[in-house]
Tab-separated table of C-alpha atoms in Angstrom:
chain	number	residue	atom	x	y	z
A	1	MET	CA	-10.924	-32.070	-19.240
A	2	THR	CA	-7.890	-29.829	-19.140
A	3	ASP	CA	-4.609	-31.007	-20.658
A	4	LEU	CA	-2.518	-28.852	-18.334
A	5	PRO	CA	0.261	-30.449	-16.279
A	6	VAL	CA	-0.318	-31.197	-12.611
A	7	LEU	CA	1.479	-29.775	-9.593
A	8	ARG	CA	0.827	-31.796	-6.466
A	9	LEU	CA	1.094	-30.862	-2.805
A	10	ARG	CA	3.224	-32.973	-0.515
A	11	PRO	CA	1.360	-35.237	1.914
A	12	LYS	CA	2.257	-33.086	4.941
A	13	SER	CA	1.082	-29.854	3.292
A	14	LYS	CA	-2.266	-28.379	4.257
A	15	PRO	CA	-4.667	-28.105	1.328
A	16	GLN	CA	-7.253	-26.503	3.635
A	17	ALA	CA	-5.347	-23.225	3.437
A	18	ILE	CA	-5.705	-23.164	-0.356
A	19	ARG	CA	-9.368	-24.178	-0.146
A	20	HIS	CA	-9.972	-21.329	2.318
A	21	GLY	CA	-8.394	-18.714	0.081
A	22	PHE	CA	-4.643	-18.656	0.708
A	23	PRO	CA	-3.194	-17.934	-2.744
A	24	TRP	CA	0.398	-19.216	-2.551
A	25	VAL	CA	2.191	-22.544	-2.554
A	26	PHE	CA	5.759	-22.455	-1.275
A	27	ALA	CA	8.474	-24.596	-2.786
A	28	ASP	CA	8.730	-26.855	0.279
A	29	GLU	CA	4.996	-27.605	0.099
A	30	ALA	CA	4.951	-29.027	-3.435
A	31	VAL	CA	6.316	-32.136	-5.086
A	32	LEU	CA	9.154	-30.738	-7.185
A	33	ASP	CA	10.449	-33.556	-9.341
A	34	ARG	CA	12.234	-33.324	-12.685
A	35	ARG	CA	8.932	-32.875	-14.529
A	36	SER	CA	7.592	-30.064	-12.373
A	37	ARG	CA	10.956	-28.291	-12.282
A	38	ALA	CA	10.918	-28.294	-16.077
A	39	MET	CA	7.684	-26.286	-16.228
A	40	PRO	CA	8.427	-22.892	-17.810
A	41	ALA	CA	8.200	-19.973	-15.387
A	42	GLY	CA	4.779	-18.380	-15.775
A	43	SER	CA	3.088	-21.447	-17.220
A	44	PHE	CA	-0.158	-22.846	-15.839
A	45	ALA	CA	-0.945	-26.108	-14.091
A	46	VAL	CA	-3.682	-27.807	-12.112
A	47	LEU	CA	-2.917	-27.891	-8.401
A	48	GLU	CA	-3.863	-31.105	-6.628
A	49	ASP	CA	-3.675	-32.172	-3.014
A	50	ALA	CA	-1.816	-35.315	-1.986
A	51	GLU	CA	-5.002	-37.320	-2.592
A	52	ARG	CA	-5.077	-36.060	-6.213
A	53	LYS	CA	-8.127	-33.891	-5.647
A	54	PRO	CA	-7.952	-30.691	-7.730
A	55	LEU	CA	-7.649	-27.424	-5.784
A	56	GLY	CA	-7.608	-24.975	-8.669
A	57	LEU	CA	-5.585	-23.564	-11.525
A	58	VAL	CA	-2.185	-22.105	-10.640
A	59	THR	CA	0.684	-20.354	-12.329
A	60	VAL	CA	4.004	-22.037	-11.702
A	61	ASN	CA	7.502	-20.629	-11.271
A	62	PRO	CA	10.083	-23.260	-10.267
A	63	ASN	CA	12.646	-20.438	-9.844
A	64	SER	CA	10.736	-18.782	-7.005
A	65	LYS	CA	10.215	-19.613	-3.337
A	66	ILE	CA	6.537	-19.076	-4.164
A	67	VAL	CA	6.412	-21.966	-6.586
A	68	ALA	CA	2.713	-21.549	-7.416
A	69	ARG	CA	0.088	-18.809	-7.211
A	70	VAL	CA	-3.612	-19.533	-7.457
A	71	MET	CA	-5.131	-17.998	-10.587
A	72	ASP	CA	-8.600	-19.521	-10.415
A	73	ALA	CA	-10.456	-21.854	-8.067
A	74	ASP	CA	-11.824	-23.615	-11.160
A	75	PRO	CA	-9.194	-26.071	-12.428
A	76	GLN	CA	-10.910	-25.940	-15.838
A	77	ALA	CA	-10.422	-22.175	-16.195
A	78	VAL	CA	-8.685	-20.835	-19.277
A	79	ILE	CA	-6.389	-17.852	-18.718
A	80	ASP	CA	-6.886	-15.829	-21.880
A	81	GLY	CA	-7.995	-12.377	-23.005
A	82	GLU	CA	-11.580	-12.993	-21.949
A	83	TRP	CA	-10.485	-14.096	-18.470
A	84	LEU	CA	-8.251	-11.035	-18.107
A	85	ARG	CA	-11.004	-8.685	-19.265
A	86	ALA	CA	-13.412	-10.127	-16.703
A	87	LYS	CA	-10.900	-9.631	-13.870
A	88	LEU	CA	-10.105	-6.071	-14.956
A	89	ALA	CA	-13.789	-5.181	-15.364
A	90	ARG	CA	-14.489	-6.370	-11.841
A	91	ALA	CA	-11.604	-4.327	-10.471
A	92	LEU	CA	-12.667	-1.264	-12.461
A	93	GLN	CA	-16.257	-1.480	-11.239
A	94	MET	CA	-15.181	-1.036	-7.626
A	95	ARG	CA	-12.755	1.825	-8.348
A	96	GLU	CA	-15.350	3.725	-10.350
A	97	ARG	CA	-17.710	3.427	-7.412
A	98	LEU	CA	-15.045	4.721	-5.022
A	99	TYR	CA	-13.460	7.546	-7.007
A	100	ASP	CA	-14.799	10.390	-9.124
A	101	ALA	CA	-11.650	10.707	-11.226
A	102	PRO	CA	-9.647	7.908	-12.930
A	103	PHE	CA	-6.561	8.112	-10.714
A	104	TYR	CA	-6.132	5.050	-8.505
A	105	ARG	CA	-4.637	1.600	-8.152
A	106	LEU	CA	-6.700	-0.450	-10.544
A	107	VAL	CA	-5.241	-3.853	-9.671
A	108	HIS	CA	-3.715	-4.785	-6.315
A	109	ALA	CA	-2.278	-8.188	-7.125
A	110	GLU	CA	-3.719	-11.196	-5.242
A	111	ALA	CA	-6.469	-9.125	-3.640
A	112	ASP	CA	-7.912	-8.458	-7.101
A	113	GLY	CA	-7.428	-12.020	-8.283
A	114	LEU	CA	-4.401	-11.194	-10.450
A	115	PRO	CA	-1.462	-12.535	-8.427
A	116	GLY	CA	1.774	-10.605	-8.577
A	117	LEU	CA	0.317	-7.902	-10.832
A	118	VAL	CA	0.008	-4.228	-9.957
A	119	ILE	CA	-1.692	-1.683	-12.226
A	120	ASP	CA	-1.939	2.019	-11.406
A	121	ARG	CA	-4.140	4.283	-13.503
A	122	PHE	CA	-3.326	7.884	-14.346
A	123	GLY	CA	-6.265	9.130	-16.406
A	124	ASP	CA	-5.693	7.975	-19.983
A	125	ALA	CA	-2.476	6.144	-19.045
A	126	ALA	CA	-1.868	3.006	-17.041
A	127	VAL	CA	1.349	1.594	-15.605
A	128	ILE	CA	1.588	-2.144	-15.100
A	129	GLN	CA	4.102	-3.847	-12.818
A	130	PRO	CA	4.260	-7.550	-13.672
A	131	ASN	CA	5.965	-8.920	-10.579
A	132	ALA	CA	5.062	-12.542	-11.356
A	133	ALA	CA	6.313	-14.542	-14.309
A	134	TRP	CA	2.851	-15.214	-15.781
A	135	ALA	CA	2.065	-11.496	-15.950
A	136	ASP	CA	5.421	-10.766	-17.551
A	137	ARG	CA	4.755	-13.415	-20.206
A	138	MET	CA	1.237	-12.117	-20.844
A	139	ALA	CA	2.129	-8.409	-20.812
A	140	ASP	CA	0.792	-7.834	-24.341
A	141	ASP	CA	-2.478	-9.607	-23.546
A	142	LEU	CA	-2.777	-7.500	-20.404
A	143	ALA	CA	-2.180	-4.313	-22.382
A	144	ASP	CA	-4.891	-5.252	-24.881
A	145	ALA	CA	-7.344	-6.100	-22.114
A	146	LEU	CA	-6.571	-2.836	-20.305
A	147	VAL	CA	-7.265	-0.761	-23.386
A	148	GLN	CA	-10.493	-2.643	-24.084
A	149	VAL	CA	-11.839	-2.469	-20.523
A	150	THR	CA	-10.740	0.988	-19.399
A	151	GLY	CA	-10.252	2.895	-22.640
A	152	VAL	CA	-6.757	4.086	-21.688
A	153	SER	CA	-4.610	5.098	-24.649
A	154	THR	CA	-1.174	4.531	-23.095
A	155	VAL	CA	0.080	1.410	-21.304
A	156	ILE	CA	3.551	1.425	-19.768
A	157	LEU	CA	5.324	-1.633	-18.394
A	158	ASN	CA	7.509	-0.817	-15.392
A	159	GLY	CA	9.462	-3.984	-14.761
A	160	GLN	CA	11.698	-2.831	-11.926
A	161	GLY	CA	11.985	-3.615	-8.261
A	162	ARG	CA	12.906	-6.239	-5.722
A	163	ALA	CA	9.829	-8.406	-6.314
A	164	ARG	CA	10.866	-9.189	-9.893
A	165	GLY	CA	14.284	-10.328	-8.731
A	166	LEU	CA	12.642	-12.823	-6.393
A	167	GLU	CA	10.792	-14.243	-9.405
A	168	GLY	CA	13.967	-14.475	-11.494
A	169	LEU	CA	12.749	-11.738	-13.853
A	170	ASP	CA	15.005	-9.187	-15.516
A	171	GLU	CA	14.349	-5.471	-15.187
A	172	ARG	CA	12.720	-3.792	-18.163
A	173	MET	CA	10.849	-0.610	-18.962
A	174	GLU	CA	8.814	-0.151	-22.115
A	175	VAL	CA	5.738	1.435	-23.601
A	176	LEU	CA	3.351	-1.320	-24.670
A	177	ARG	CA	0.569	0.819	-26.145
A	178	GLY	CA	0.396	4.470	-27.171
A	179	ASP	CA	3.174	6.973	-26.590
A	180	ALA	CA	5.262	7.723	-23.526
A	181	PRO	CA	4.050	10.904	-21.811
A	182	SER	CA	6.318	13.828	-22.717
A	183	ASP	CA	5.629	15.550	-19.387
A	184	PRO	CA	4.690	14.480	-15.866
A	185	ILE	CA	0.980	13.811	-15.421
A	186	ALA	CA	-1.010	16.013	-13.051
A	187	VAL	CA	-2.868	13.883	-10.499
A	188	PRO	CA	-5.594	15.378	-8.280
A	189	MET	CA	-5.912	13.922	-4.777
A	190	ASN	CA	-7.566	15.414	-1.711
A	191	GLY	CA	-7.582	18.863	-3.283
A	192	ALA	CA	-3.831	18.768	-3.946
A	193	THR	CA	-2.135	18.378	-7.324
A	194	TYR	CA	0.741	15.939	-7.686
A	195	LEU	CA	3.000	15.449	-10.682
A	196	ALA	CA	3.735	11.821	-11.600
A	197	ASP	CA	6.687	10.892	-13.801
A	198	LEU	CA	5.491	7.616	-15.286
A	199	MET	CA	8.761	6.795	-17.034
A	200	GLY	CA	11.363	7.858	-14.493
A	201	GLY	CA	9.723	8.042	-11.073
A	202	GLN	CA	9.693	5.552	-8.211
A	203	LYS	CA	7.447	2.529	-8.614
A	204	THR	CA	4.647	3.562	-10.992
A	205	GLY	CA	5.270	7.295	-10.504
A	206	LEU	CA	3.048	8.049	-7.510
A	207	PHE	CA	1.928	6.384	-4.291
A	208	PHE	CA	-1.864	6.209	-4.287
A	209	ASP	CA	-1.893	4.123	-1.110
A	210	GLN	CA	-1.394	7.104	1.225
A	211	ARG	CA	-4.501	8.951	0.008
A	212	PRO	CA	-6.614	8.420	3.188
A	213	ASN	CA	-3.628	9.196	5.426
A	214	HIS	CA	-2.992	12.422	3.505
A	215	ALA	CA	-6.638	13.259	4.166
A	216	PHE	CA	-6.283	12.673	7.892
A	217	ALA	CA	-3.116	14.770	8.046
A	218	GLN	CA	-5.011	17.567	6.315
A	219	ARG	CA	-7.338	17.784	9.310
A	220	LEU	CA	-4.300	18.711	11.413
A	221	ALA	CA	-2.653	20.999	8.880
A	222	LYS	CA	-4.956	24.024	8.549
A	223	GLY	CA	-3.060	27.106	9.694
A	224	ALA	CA	-0.096	24.900	10.655
A	225	THR	CA	3.512	24.420	9.620
A	226	VAL	CA	4.160	20.985	8.119
A	227	LEU	CA	7.378	18.976	7.788
A	228	ASP	CA	7.214	16.098	5.301
A	229	VAL	CA	10.252	13.813	5.628
A	230	PHE	CA	10.923	11.234	2.879
A	231	SER	CA	8.440	13.325	0.903
A	232	HIS	CA	8.973	11.854	-2.582
A	233	VAL	CA	6.914	14.193	-4.836
A	234	GLY	CA	5.444	16.037	-1.857
A	235	GLY	CA	2.835	13.598	-0.552
A	236	PHE	CA	1.991	14.980	2.877
A	237	GLY	CA	3.469	18.414	2.241
A	238	LEU	CA	1.259	19.237	-0.744
A	239	ALA	CA	-1.746	17.722	1.035
A	240	GLY	CA	-1.074	20.091	3.930
A	241	LEU	CA	-0.815	23.101	1.618
A	242	ALA	CA	-4.120	22.161	-0.012
A	243	ALA	CA	-5.710	22.115	3.455
A	244	GLY	CA	-4.437	25.583	4.351
A	245	ALA	CA	-1.046	24.970	5.956
A	246	THR	CA	0.891	28.216	6.292
A	247	ARG	CA	4.064	26.491	5.132
A	248	ALA	CA	5.272	23.036	4.164
A	249	THR	CA	8.841	21.785	4.132
A	250	CYS	CA	9.574	18.686	2.046
A	251	VAL	CA	12.728	16.650	2.627
A	252	ASP	CA	13.897	14.024	0.142
A	253	GLY	CA	17.147	12.715	-1.266
A	254	SER	CA	15.948	12.942	-4.863
A	255	ALA	CA	16.308	16.292	-6.636
A	256	ALA	CA	13.968	15.060	-9.387
A	257	ALA	CA	11.235	14.176	-6.877
A	258	LEU	CA	11.516	17.577	-5.205
A	259	GLU	CA	11.255	19.317	-8.581
A	260	LEU	CA	7.986	17.471	-9.106
A	261	ALA	CA	6.856	18.612	-5.650
A	262	LYS	CA	7.637	22.201	-6.629
A	263	GLY	CA	5.725	21.728	-9.868
A	264	GLY	CA	2.705	20.413	-7.994
A	265	ALA	CA	2.806	23.354	-5.587
A	266	GLY	CA	2.985	25.684	-8.577
A	267	ARG	CA	-0.122	24.102	-10.087
A	268	MET	CA	-1.842	24.764	-6.742
A	269	GLU	CA	-0.589	28.388	-6.670
A	270	ALA	CA	1.177	27.532	-3.417
A	271	ALA	CA	4.815	27.607	-4.527
A	272	ASP	CA	5.552	30.497	-2.151
A	273	ARG	CA	4.521	28.310	0.812
A	274	LEU	CA	6.723	25.343	-0.086
A	275	GLU	CA	10.301	24.819	1.071
A	276	THR	CA	12.325	21.865	-0.219
A	277	ILE	CA	15.458	20.336	1.282
A	278	GLN	CA	17.423	17.844	-0.799
A	279	SER	CA	19.274	15.719	1.712
A	280	ASP	CA	19.552	12.383	3.411
A	281	ALA	CA	16.517	12.400	5.681
A	282	PHE	CA	18.415	11.564	8.871
A	283	LYS	CA	20.992	14.278	8.236
A	284	ALA	CA	18.228	16.767	7.465
A	285	MET	CA	16.383	16.003	10.709
A	286	GLU	CA	19.638	16.335	12.645
A	287	GLN	CA	20.307	19.720	11.021
A	288	LEU	CA	16.766	21.005	11.608
A	289	ALA	CA	17.030	20.029	15.275
A	290	ALA	CA	20.385	21.798	15.550
A	291	GLU	CA	18.776	24.932	14.128
A	292	GLY	CA	16.038	24.704	16.748
A	293	ARG	CA	13.267	24.460	14.170
A	294	ARG	CA	9.859	23.135	15.229
A	295	PHE	CA	6.765	22.262	13.211
A	296	ASP	CA	3.117	21.849	14.124
A	297	VAL	CA	2.820	18.660	12.065
A	298	VAL	CA	5.690	16.311	11.200
A	299	VAL	CA	5.146	13.256	9.006
A	300	CYS	CA	7.787	10.640	8.137
A	301	ASP	CA	7.005	8.206	5.330
A	302	PRO	CA	10.241	6.272	4.718
A	303	PRO	CA	10.859	3.463	2.235
A	304	ALA	CA	10.434	-0.125	3.372
A	305	PHE	CA	13.128	-0.644	5.999
A	306	ALA	CA	11.953	-4.226	6.571
A	307	PRO	CA	11.030	-5.614	3.135
A	308	SER	CA	11.517	-9.209	4.319
A	309	LYS	CA	11.664	-11.203	7.524
A	310	PRO	CA	15.489	-11.392	7.537
A	311	ALA	CA	15.553	-7.572	7.463
A	312	LEU	CA	12.972	-7.169	10.221
A	313	GLU	CA	15.241	-6.545	13.209
A	314	ALA	CA	17.356	-3.934	11.431
A	315	GLY	CA	14.234	-2.396	9.917
A	316	LEU	CA	12.546	-1.960	13.286
A	317	ARG	CA	15.668	-0.268	14.622
A	318	ALA	CA	15.545	2.136	11.666
A	319	TYR	CA	11.875	2.959	12.330
A	320	GLU	CA	12.701	3.605	15.981
A	321	ARG	CA	15.495	5.943	14.897
A	322	VAL	CA	13.098	7.867	12.654
A	323	ALA	CA	10.704	8.385	15.569
A	324	LYS	CA	13.527	9.378	17.907
A	325	MET	CA	14.827	12.021	15.503
A	326	ALA	CA	11.439	13.318	14.391
A	327	ALA	CA	9.870	13.731	17.838
A	328	PRO	CA	12.024	16.721	18.919
A	329	LEU	CA	11.025	18.544	15.714
A	330	VAL	CA	7.353	18.629	16.775
A	331	ALA	CA	6.182	21.783	18.519
A	332	PRO	CA	4.550	21.290	21.961
A	333	GLY	CA	1.004	20.086	21.422
A	334	GLY	CA	1.825	19.255	17.803
A	335	TYR	CA	1.397	16.064	15.829
A	336	LEU	CA	3.729	13.353	14.584
A	337	GLY	CA	2.794	10.946	11.798
A	338	LEU	CA	4.921	7.827	11.316
A	339	CYS	CA	4.442	5.438	8.409
A	340	SER	CA	5.694	1.994	7.422
A	341	CYS	CA	5.209	0.190	4.120
A	342	SER	CA	7.095	-2.917	5.326
A	343	HIS	CA	4.825	-5.960	5.294
A	344	ALA	CA	7.331	-7.861	7.460
A	345	ALA	CA	6.783	-5.376	10.300
A	346	ASP	CA	3.273	-5.871	11.634
A	347	LEU	CA	1.225	-3.109	13.219
A	348	THR	CA	2.014	-4.092	16.810
A	349	ALA	CA	5.770	-4.184	16.236
A	350	PHE	CA	5.724	-0.889	14.348
A	351	ARG	CA	3.599	0.801	16.998
A	352	ASN	CA	5.920	-0.420	19.765
A	353	VAL	CA	9.135	0.820	18.158
A	354	SER	CA	7.477	4.126	17.220
A	355	ALA	CA	6.399	4.737	20.825
A	356	ARG	CA	9.828	3.749	22.098
A	357	GLY	CA	11.513	6.082	19.613
A	358	ILE	CA	9.299	8.986	20.669
A	359	GLY	CA	10.268	8.338	24.274
A	360	ARG	CA	13.946	8.152	23.403
A	361	GLY	CA	13.486	11.472	21.637
A	362	GLY	CA	12.518	13.000	24.948
A	363	ARG	CA	8.802	13.308	24.245
A	364	ARG	CA	5.568	11.724	25.391
A	365	GLY	CA	2.458	11.378	23.357
A	366	VAL	CA	-0.843	9.656	22.755
A	367	LEU	CA	-1.859	7.741	19.654
A	368	ILE	CA	-4.840	9.474	18.039
A	369	HIS	CA	-5.206	7.680	14.715
A	370	THR	CA	-4.139	4.502	12.963
A	371	GLY	CA	-4.385	4.430	9.164
A	372	GLN	CA	-3.834	2.003	6.350
A	373	ALA	CA	-3.907	1.993	2.554
A	374	GLY	CA	-6.995	3.170	0.726
A	375	PRO	CA	-9.707	0.865	-0.590
A	376	ASP	CA	-8.113	0.786	-4.044
A	377	HIS	CA	-5.466	-1.335	-2.258
A	378	PRO	CA	-7.789	-4.062	-0.928
A	379	MET	CA	-6.433	-6.563	1.554
A	380	LEU	CA	-6.819	-10.278	1.061
A	381	PRO	CA	-7.559	-11.471	4.623
A	382	GLN	CA	-5.628	-14.695	4.112
A	383	LEU	CA	-2.494	-12.839	2.928
A	384	ALA	CA	-1.022	-10.338	5.367
A	385	GLU	CA	1.352	-9.013	2.690
A	386	THR	CA	-1.539	-7.242	0.959
A	387	GLY	CA	-2.086	-5.112	4.083
A	388	TYR	CA	1.420	-3.712	4.235
A	389	LEU	CA	0.860	0.020	4.920
A	390	LYS	CA	0.586	1.390	8.450
A	391	ALA	CA	0.266	5.050	9.500
A	392	LEU	CA	0.327	6.192	13.138
A	393	PHE	CA	-0.508	9.729	14.232
A	394	PHE	CA	0.493	10.880	17.720
A	395	ARG	CA	-0.184	14.092	19.608
A	396	LEU	CA	2.937	15.017	21.533
A	397	ASP	CA	3.216	16.928	24.806
């Protein structure tokens, strides 16, 4: 029998949700007495229902609203190097089936059975984001398992972002194995080449989740002019150039991100077809409209305006504003792509505000495609947060 401590659900909690695959226990669902509150953040415990029947093995963080995350349905499981290697091998098997080159999200947190942990792979390097206390505590074990399972030579820990703050974790950035890349890494996707700065870029350096939406936009971009707003390192713009766009304009507030976009275009021998505008996105769209500029394809991929439920109302207003300002920039008969990575804003709400914004922008259109993250970002059906990305493509009058 295990000698782990026990965390018990309150009598009014619903253990059926856990038994059916929901991976979280919120603080108001568990018995939090002096003993359970003393459990170190990131430690392990056996989760029991109110009748003392075991539900599985969890990691505990008394400092978080998510007080427990299910690690294994077997309460006798041992979370060690062997367990980690088995999880990573399972995740790797699917990615190798899906992708010809080793550039993808290797681990998508709860959906890959590693709660709160994100790992993106860039060839011989991997970037881990331990957004749960257990993963932060076991970072060295994770690095060892990654090297053993995938053969990567460099493992970087990127401990930044809002999610860590919610877990009570400090920000940190360090190289766990190998050497920090001296230059950005070239990443091939959909025929385009992106440059990822693994040490200084946003998140892990590149957003793999938009890969299928880049591919759809490419079907609209041949022989077209493309405007990519909130472009980061040139996501939709470089995808358009790879598909034969006559010109792409990338708008972003970060000079460093736009330099990477230029570098990617150079690798593609398309630098002469790329225009970059460093500016606040809303100001840039206002200026482009004032200049009377129009584009065949406009795509807006902003940051998460609604990262939580309290921010939802303001976030939806911001998404509506994006649509309102972007719609007049689309040439008649052209296409508008609108994206949201806010898990708090569901597809219906995002679609409604996008349509309303287009109307307020003086345009009418039909929805021709709805996209989501690629299959290297699997969705756990019981956890809506794992299906955060939404992409809507409209044809405007």
